[in-house]
Short mmCIF file of C-alpha atoms in Angstrom, two decimals:
data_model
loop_
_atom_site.label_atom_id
_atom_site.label_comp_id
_atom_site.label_asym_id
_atom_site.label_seq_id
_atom_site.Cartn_x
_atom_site.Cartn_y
_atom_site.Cartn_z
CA UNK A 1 103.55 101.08 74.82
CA UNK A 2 105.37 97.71 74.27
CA UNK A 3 108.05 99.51 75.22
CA UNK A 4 106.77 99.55 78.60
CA UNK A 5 105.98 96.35 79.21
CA UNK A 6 108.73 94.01 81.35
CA UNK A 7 108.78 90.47 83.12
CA UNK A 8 108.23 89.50 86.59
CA UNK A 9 109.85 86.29 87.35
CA UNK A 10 108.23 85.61 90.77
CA UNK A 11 110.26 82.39 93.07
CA UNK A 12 110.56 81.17 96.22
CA UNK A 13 111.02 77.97 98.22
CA UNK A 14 107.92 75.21 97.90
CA UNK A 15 105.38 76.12 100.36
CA UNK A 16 105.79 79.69 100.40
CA UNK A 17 102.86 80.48 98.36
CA UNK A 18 104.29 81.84 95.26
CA UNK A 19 100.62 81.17 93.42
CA UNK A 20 98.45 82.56 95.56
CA UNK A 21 100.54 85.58 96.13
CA UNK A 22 100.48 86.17 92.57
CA UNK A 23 96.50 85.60 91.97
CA UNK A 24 96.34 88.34 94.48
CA UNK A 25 98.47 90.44 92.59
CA UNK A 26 96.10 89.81 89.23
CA UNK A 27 93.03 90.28 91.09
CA UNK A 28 94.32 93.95 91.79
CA UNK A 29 95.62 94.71 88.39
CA UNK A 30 94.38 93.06 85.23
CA UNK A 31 97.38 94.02 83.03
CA UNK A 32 98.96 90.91 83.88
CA UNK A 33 99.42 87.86 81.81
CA UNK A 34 100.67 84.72 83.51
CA UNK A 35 103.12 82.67 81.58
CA UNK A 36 102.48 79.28 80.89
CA UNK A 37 105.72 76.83 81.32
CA UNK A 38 106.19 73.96 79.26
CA UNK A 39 106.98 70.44 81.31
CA UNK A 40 107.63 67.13 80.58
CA UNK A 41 106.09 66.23 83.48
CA UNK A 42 102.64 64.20 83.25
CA UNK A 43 99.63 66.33 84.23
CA UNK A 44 98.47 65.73 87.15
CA UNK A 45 94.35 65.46 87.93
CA UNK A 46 92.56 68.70 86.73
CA UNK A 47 95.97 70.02 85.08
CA UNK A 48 94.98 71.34 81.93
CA UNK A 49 96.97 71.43 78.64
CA UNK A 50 98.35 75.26 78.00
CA UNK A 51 96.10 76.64 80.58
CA UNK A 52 98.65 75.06 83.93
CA UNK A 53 101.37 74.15 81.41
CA UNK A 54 102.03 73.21 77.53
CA UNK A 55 102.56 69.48 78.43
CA UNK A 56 105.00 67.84 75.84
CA UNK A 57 106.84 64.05 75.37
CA UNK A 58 110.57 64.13 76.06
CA UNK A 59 110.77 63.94 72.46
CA UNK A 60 108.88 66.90 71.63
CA UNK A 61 110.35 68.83 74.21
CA UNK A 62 114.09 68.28 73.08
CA UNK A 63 112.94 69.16 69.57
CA UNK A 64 112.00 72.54 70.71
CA UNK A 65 115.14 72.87 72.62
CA UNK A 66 117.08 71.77 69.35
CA UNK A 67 115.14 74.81 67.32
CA UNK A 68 115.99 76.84 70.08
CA UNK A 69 111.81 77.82 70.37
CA UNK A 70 112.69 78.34 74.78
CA UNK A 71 114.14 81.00 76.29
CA UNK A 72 115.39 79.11 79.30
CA UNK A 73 114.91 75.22 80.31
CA UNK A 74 115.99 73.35 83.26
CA UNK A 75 115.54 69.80 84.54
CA UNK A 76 114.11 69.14 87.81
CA UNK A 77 112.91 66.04 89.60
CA UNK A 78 113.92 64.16 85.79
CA UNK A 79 111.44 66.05 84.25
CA UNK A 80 112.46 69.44 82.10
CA UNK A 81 110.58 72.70 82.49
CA UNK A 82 111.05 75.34 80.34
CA UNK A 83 109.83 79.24 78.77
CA UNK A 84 108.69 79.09 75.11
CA UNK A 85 109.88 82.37 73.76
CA UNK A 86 106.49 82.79 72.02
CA UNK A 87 104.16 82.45 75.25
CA UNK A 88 106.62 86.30 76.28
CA UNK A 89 106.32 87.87 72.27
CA UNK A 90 103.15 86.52 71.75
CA UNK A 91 102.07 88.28 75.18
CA UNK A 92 104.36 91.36 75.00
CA UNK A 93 102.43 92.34 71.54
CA UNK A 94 99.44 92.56 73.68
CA UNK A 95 100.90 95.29 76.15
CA UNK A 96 100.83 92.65 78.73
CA UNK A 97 103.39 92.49 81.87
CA UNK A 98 103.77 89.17 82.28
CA UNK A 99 104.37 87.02 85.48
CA UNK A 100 106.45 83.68 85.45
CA UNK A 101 106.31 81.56 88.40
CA UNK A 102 109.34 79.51 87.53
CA UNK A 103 112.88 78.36 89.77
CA UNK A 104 116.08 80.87 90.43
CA UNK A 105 118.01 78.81 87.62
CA UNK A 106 115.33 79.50 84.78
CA UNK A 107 115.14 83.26 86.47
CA UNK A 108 118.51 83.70 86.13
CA UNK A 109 118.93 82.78 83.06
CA UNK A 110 115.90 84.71 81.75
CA UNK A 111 117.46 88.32 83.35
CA UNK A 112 119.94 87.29 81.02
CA UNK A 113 118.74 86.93 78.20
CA UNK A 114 115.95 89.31 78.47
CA UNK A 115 117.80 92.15 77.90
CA UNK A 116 119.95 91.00 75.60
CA UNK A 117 117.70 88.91 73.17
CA UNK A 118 114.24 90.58 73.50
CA UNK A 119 115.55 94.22 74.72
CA UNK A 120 112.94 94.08 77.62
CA UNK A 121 113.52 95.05 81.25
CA UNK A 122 113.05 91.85 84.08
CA UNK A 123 112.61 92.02 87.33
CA UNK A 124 113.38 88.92 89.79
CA UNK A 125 111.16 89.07 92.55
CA UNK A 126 112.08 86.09 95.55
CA UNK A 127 109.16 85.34 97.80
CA UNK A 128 111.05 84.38 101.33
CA UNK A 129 108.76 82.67 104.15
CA UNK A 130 108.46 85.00 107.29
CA UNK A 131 110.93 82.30 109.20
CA UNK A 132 111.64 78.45 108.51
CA UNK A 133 109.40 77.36 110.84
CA UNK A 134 106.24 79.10 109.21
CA UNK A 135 107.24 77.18 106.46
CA UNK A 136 107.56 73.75 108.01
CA UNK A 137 103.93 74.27 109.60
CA UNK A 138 102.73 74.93 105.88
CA UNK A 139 104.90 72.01 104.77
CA UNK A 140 103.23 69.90 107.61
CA UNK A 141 99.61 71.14 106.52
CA UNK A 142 100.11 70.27 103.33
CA UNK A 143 101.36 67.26 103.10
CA UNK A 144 101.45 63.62 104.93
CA UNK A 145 105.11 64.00 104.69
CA UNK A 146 107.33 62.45 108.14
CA UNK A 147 109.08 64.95 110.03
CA UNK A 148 111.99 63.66 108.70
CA UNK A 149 111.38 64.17 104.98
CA UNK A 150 110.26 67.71 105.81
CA UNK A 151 113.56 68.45 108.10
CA UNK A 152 115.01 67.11 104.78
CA UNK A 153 113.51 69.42 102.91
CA UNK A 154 113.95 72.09 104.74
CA UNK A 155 117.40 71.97 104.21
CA UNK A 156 117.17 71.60 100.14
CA UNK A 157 115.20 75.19 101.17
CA UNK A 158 118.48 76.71 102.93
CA UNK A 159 120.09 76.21 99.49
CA UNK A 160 117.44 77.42 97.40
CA UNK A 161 116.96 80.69 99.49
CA UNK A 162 120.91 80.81 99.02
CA UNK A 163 120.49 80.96 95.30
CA UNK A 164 117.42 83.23 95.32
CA UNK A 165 120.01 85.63 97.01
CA UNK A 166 121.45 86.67 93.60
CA UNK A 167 117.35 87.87 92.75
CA UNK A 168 116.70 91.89 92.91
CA UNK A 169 114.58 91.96 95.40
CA UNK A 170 113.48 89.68 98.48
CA UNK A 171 110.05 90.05 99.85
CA UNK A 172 108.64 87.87 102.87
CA UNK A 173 105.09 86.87 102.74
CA UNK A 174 103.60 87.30 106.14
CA UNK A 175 100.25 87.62 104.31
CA UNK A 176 99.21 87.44 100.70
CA UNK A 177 97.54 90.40 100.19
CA UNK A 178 100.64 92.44 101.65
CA UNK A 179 102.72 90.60 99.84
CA UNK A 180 101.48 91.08 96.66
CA UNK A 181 101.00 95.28 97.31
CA UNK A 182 105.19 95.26 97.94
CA UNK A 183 105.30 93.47 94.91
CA UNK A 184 103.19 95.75 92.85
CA UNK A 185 104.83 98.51 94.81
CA UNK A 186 108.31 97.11 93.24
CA UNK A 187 106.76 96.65 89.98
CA UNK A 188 105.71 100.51 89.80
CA UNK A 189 109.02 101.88 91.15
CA UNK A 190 110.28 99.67 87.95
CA UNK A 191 108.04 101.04 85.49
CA UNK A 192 108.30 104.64 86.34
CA UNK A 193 112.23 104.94 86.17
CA UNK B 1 104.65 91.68 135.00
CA UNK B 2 108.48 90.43 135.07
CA UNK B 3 107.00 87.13 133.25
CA UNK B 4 106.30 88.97 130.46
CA UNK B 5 109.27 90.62 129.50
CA UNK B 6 110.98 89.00 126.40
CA UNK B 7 114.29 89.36 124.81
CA UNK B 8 114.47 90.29 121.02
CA UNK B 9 117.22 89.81 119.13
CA UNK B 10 117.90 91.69 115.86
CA UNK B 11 120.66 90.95 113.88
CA UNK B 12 121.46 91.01 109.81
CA UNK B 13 124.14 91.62 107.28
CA UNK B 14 125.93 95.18 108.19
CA UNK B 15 124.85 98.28 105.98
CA UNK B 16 121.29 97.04 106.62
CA UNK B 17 120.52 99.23 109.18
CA UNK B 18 119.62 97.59 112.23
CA UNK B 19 120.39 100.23 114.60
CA UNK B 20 118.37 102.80 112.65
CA UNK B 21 115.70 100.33 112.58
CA UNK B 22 116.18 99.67 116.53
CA UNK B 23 116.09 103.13 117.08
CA UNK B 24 112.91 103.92 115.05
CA UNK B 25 111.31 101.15 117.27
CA UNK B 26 112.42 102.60 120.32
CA UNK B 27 110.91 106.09 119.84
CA UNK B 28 107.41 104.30 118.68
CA UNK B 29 107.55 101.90 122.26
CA UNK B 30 109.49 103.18 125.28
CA UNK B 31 109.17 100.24 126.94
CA UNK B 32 112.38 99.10 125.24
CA UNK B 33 115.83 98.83 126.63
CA UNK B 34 118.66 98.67 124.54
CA UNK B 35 121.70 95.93 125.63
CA UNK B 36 124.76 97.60 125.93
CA UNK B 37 127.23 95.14 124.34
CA UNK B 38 130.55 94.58 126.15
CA UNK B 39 134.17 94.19 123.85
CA UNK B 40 137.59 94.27 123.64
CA UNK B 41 137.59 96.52 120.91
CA UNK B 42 139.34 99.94 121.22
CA UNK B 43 136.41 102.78 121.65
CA UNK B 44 136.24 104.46 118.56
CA UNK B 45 136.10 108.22 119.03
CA UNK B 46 132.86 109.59 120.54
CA UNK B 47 132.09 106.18 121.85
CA UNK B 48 131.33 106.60 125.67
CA UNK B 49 131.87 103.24 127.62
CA UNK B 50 128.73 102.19 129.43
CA UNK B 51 126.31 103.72 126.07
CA UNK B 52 127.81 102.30 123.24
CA UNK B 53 129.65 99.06 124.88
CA UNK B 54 131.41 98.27 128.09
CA UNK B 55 134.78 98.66 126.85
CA UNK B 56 137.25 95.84 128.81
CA UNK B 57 140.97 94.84 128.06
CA UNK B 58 141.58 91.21 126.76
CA UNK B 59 142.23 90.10 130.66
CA UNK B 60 139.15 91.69 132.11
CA UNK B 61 136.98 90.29 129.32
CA UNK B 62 138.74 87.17 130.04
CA UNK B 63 138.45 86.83 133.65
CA UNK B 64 134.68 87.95 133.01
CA UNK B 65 134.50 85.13 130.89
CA UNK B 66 135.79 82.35 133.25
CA UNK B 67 133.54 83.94 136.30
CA UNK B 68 130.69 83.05 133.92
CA UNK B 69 129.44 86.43 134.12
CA UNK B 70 128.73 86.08 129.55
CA UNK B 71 125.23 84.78 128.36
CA UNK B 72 127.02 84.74 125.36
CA UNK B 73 130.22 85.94 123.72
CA UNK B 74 132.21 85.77 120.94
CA UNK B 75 134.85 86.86 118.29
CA UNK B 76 134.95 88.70 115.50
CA UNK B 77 137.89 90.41 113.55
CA UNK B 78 140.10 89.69 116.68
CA UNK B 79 138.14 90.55 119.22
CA UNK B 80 135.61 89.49 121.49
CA UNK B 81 132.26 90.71 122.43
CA UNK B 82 129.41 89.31 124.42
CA UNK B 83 126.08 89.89 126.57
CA UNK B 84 126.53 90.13 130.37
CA UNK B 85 124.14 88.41 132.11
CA UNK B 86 123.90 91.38 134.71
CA UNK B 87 122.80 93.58 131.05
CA UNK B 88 119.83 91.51 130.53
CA UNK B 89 118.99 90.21 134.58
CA UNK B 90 119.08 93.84 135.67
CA UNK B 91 116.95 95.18 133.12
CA UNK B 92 114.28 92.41 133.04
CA UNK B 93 113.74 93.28 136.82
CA UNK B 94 112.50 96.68 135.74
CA UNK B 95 109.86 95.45 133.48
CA UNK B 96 111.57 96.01 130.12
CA UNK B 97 111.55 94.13 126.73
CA UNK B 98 115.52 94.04 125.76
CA UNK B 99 116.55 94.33 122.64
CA UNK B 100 120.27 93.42 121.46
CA UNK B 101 121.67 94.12 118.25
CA UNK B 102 124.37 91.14 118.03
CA UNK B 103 125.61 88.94 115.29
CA UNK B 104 124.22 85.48 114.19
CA UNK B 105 126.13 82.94 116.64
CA UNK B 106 125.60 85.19 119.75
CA UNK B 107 122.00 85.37 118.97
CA UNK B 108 121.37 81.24 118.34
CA UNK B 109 123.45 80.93 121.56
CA UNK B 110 121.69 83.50 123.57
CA UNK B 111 118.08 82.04 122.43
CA UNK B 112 119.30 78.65 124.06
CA UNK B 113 119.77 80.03 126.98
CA UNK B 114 117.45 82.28 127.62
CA UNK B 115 114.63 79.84 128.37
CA UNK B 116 117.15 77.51 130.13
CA UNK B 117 118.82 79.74 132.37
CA UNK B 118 116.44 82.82 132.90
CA UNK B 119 113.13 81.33 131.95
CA UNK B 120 112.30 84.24 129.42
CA UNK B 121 111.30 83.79 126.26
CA UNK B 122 113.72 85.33 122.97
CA UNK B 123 112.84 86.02 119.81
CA UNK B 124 115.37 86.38 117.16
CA UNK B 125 114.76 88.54 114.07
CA UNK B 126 116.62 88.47 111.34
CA UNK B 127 116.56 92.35 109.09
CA UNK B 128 117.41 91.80 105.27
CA UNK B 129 118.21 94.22 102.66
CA UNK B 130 114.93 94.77 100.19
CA UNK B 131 118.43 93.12 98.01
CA UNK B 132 121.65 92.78 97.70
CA UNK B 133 122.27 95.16 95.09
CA UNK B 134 120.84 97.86 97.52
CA UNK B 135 123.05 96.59 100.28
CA UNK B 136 125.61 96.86 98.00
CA UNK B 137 124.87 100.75 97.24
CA UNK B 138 124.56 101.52 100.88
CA UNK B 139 128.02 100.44 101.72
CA UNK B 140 129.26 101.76 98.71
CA UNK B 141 127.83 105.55 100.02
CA UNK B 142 129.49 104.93 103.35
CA UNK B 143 132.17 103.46 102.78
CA UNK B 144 135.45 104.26 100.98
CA UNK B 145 136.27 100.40 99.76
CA UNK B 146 136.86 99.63 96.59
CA UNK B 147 134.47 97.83 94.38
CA UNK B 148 136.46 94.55 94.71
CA UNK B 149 136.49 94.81 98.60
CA UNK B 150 132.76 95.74 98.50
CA UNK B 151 132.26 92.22 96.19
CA UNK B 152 134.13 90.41 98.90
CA UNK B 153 132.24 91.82 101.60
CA UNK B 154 128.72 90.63 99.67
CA UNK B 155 130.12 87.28 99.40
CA UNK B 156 130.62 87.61 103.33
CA UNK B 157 126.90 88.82 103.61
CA UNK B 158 125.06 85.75 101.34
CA UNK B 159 126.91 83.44 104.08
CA UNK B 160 125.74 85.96 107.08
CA UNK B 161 122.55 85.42 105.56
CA UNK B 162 122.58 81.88 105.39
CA UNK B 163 123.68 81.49 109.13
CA UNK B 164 120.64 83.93 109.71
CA UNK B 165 117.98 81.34 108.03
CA UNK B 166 117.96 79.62 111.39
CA UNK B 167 116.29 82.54 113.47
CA UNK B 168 112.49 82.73 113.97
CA UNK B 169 111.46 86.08 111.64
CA UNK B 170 112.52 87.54 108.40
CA UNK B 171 111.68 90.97 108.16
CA UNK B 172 112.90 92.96 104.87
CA UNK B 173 114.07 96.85 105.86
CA UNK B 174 112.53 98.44 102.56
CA UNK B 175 111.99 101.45 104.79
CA UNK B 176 112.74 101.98 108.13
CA UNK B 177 109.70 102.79 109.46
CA UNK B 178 107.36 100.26 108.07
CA UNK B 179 110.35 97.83 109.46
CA UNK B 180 110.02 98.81 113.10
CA UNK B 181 106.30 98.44 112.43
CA UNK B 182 106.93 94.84 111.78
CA UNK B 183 109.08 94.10 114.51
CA UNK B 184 107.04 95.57 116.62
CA UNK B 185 103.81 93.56 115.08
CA UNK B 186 106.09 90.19 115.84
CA UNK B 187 106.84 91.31 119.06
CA UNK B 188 103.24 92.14 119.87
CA UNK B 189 101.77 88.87 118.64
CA UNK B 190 104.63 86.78 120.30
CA UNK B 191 103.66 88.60 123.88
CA UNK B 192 100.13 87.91 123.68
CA UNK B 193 100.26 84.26 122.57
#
């Protein structure tokens, strides 16, 4: 049933738990396969080569680009991020929905091209916080940023949410586990049209 | 109890369906009252002044205005509406949570005063569409605008939204009913904290 098989692109604003809401959703069903990005970005402590991302040079990276191997790249923070078209074929063969965790540009571009180059069906999913201020406590727990970084950043999140806008669907995580049932809710109403 | 009455704003983009929402809440708790808006606006026909909105002239809204009888008011497509303070003040004395339905600016400006002025605490809650595309089919099914006017009314929603990013909840009305539930869940917590 390849056929049947489409991509989630799951985003939201830092902080709003995008990872753990999806680890709920593959602890419920096990038909999901999470895409692995590819980064320029050095791994961090723990990170582990094609299990958090395929870590490449700058120089590998751009060679990809220039055989055209990714479905959508971006640059963020001076580093580039990017979908290798294989990690969705590779994964579609196996009857797999697959989940990326990846920023509204890359799912943007990916609804376009989805369709279009690899005749599949995506669905862009934006995870919203259940207000701003939930999100600055997280922000606050999380990090030993000053209250003036984090009011900064808060208002980078305005304009992110603004771009997430253009997603199909908008889903506020008051709590994981709910969050990822409306999700797999969405995902089901998807499948069975 | 008088203390622990609260005000609860609910506003979002139009064609979400706030007052459906409002009035699935209100048969679930009937400990609700509903703020009867005033405006300068003409009653449309089966309007009844006093249920829908206290319907003034421009010099009796005016002369309202300047005898500071407004919590809040404002304009909108040439004319003005507002809160009177009498609305909420007389209503609070009989134990009731109020709930307004009111756009973005009256709402931030109410919240601010609310604790200064009457010592009661607000909430404001801010309804979005599951997405825009199903806002978009709502207003298309009620509404005879073209698709061009409907596109310029979406691009007047994303900044609606925007404005509404300041409020303290998010709630997504995916169905009405489970969106009352979470109002109601918001309001519950917030009156026992």
């Amino acid at each position: 049933m390849k056929d049947n098989s489409i991509l989630i692109v799951v985003s939201g604003p830092s902080g709003v738990g995008k990872d753990t809401v999806v680890k709920e959703m593959m602890k419920i069903n096990s038909n999901f396969y999470l895409s692995v990005s590819a980064t320029t970005r050095k791994p961090r402590k723990n990170e582990i080569d094609g299990v958090n991302y395929y870590f490449f040079d700058k120089n590998k990276f751009d060679s990809l680009v220039l055989q055209n191997k990714f479905l959508e790249y971006n640059s963020y923070c001076d580093n580039s991020y990017g979908t290798l078209r294989s990690e969705i074929t590779n994964n579609i063969s196996l009857n797999k929905d697959i989940i990326l965790i990846i920023e509204v540009n890359g799912g943007l571009e990916l609804r376009d091209k989805c369709q279009k180059e690899l005749g599949l069906k995506c669905v862009l999913i934006y995870i919203l916080p259940p207000s701003l201020s939930v999100l600055e406590h997280r922000l606050k727990d999380r990090s030993s940023e000053t209250k003036k970084e984090i009011r900064k950043r808060l208002s980078v999140v305005k304009k992110e949410i603004m771009k997430g806008l253009d997603y199909d669907y908008f889903v506020v995580n008051d709590n994981y586990f709910n969050c990822a049932i409306k999700i797999l809710d969405i995902i089901n109403k998807i499948k069975t049209e």
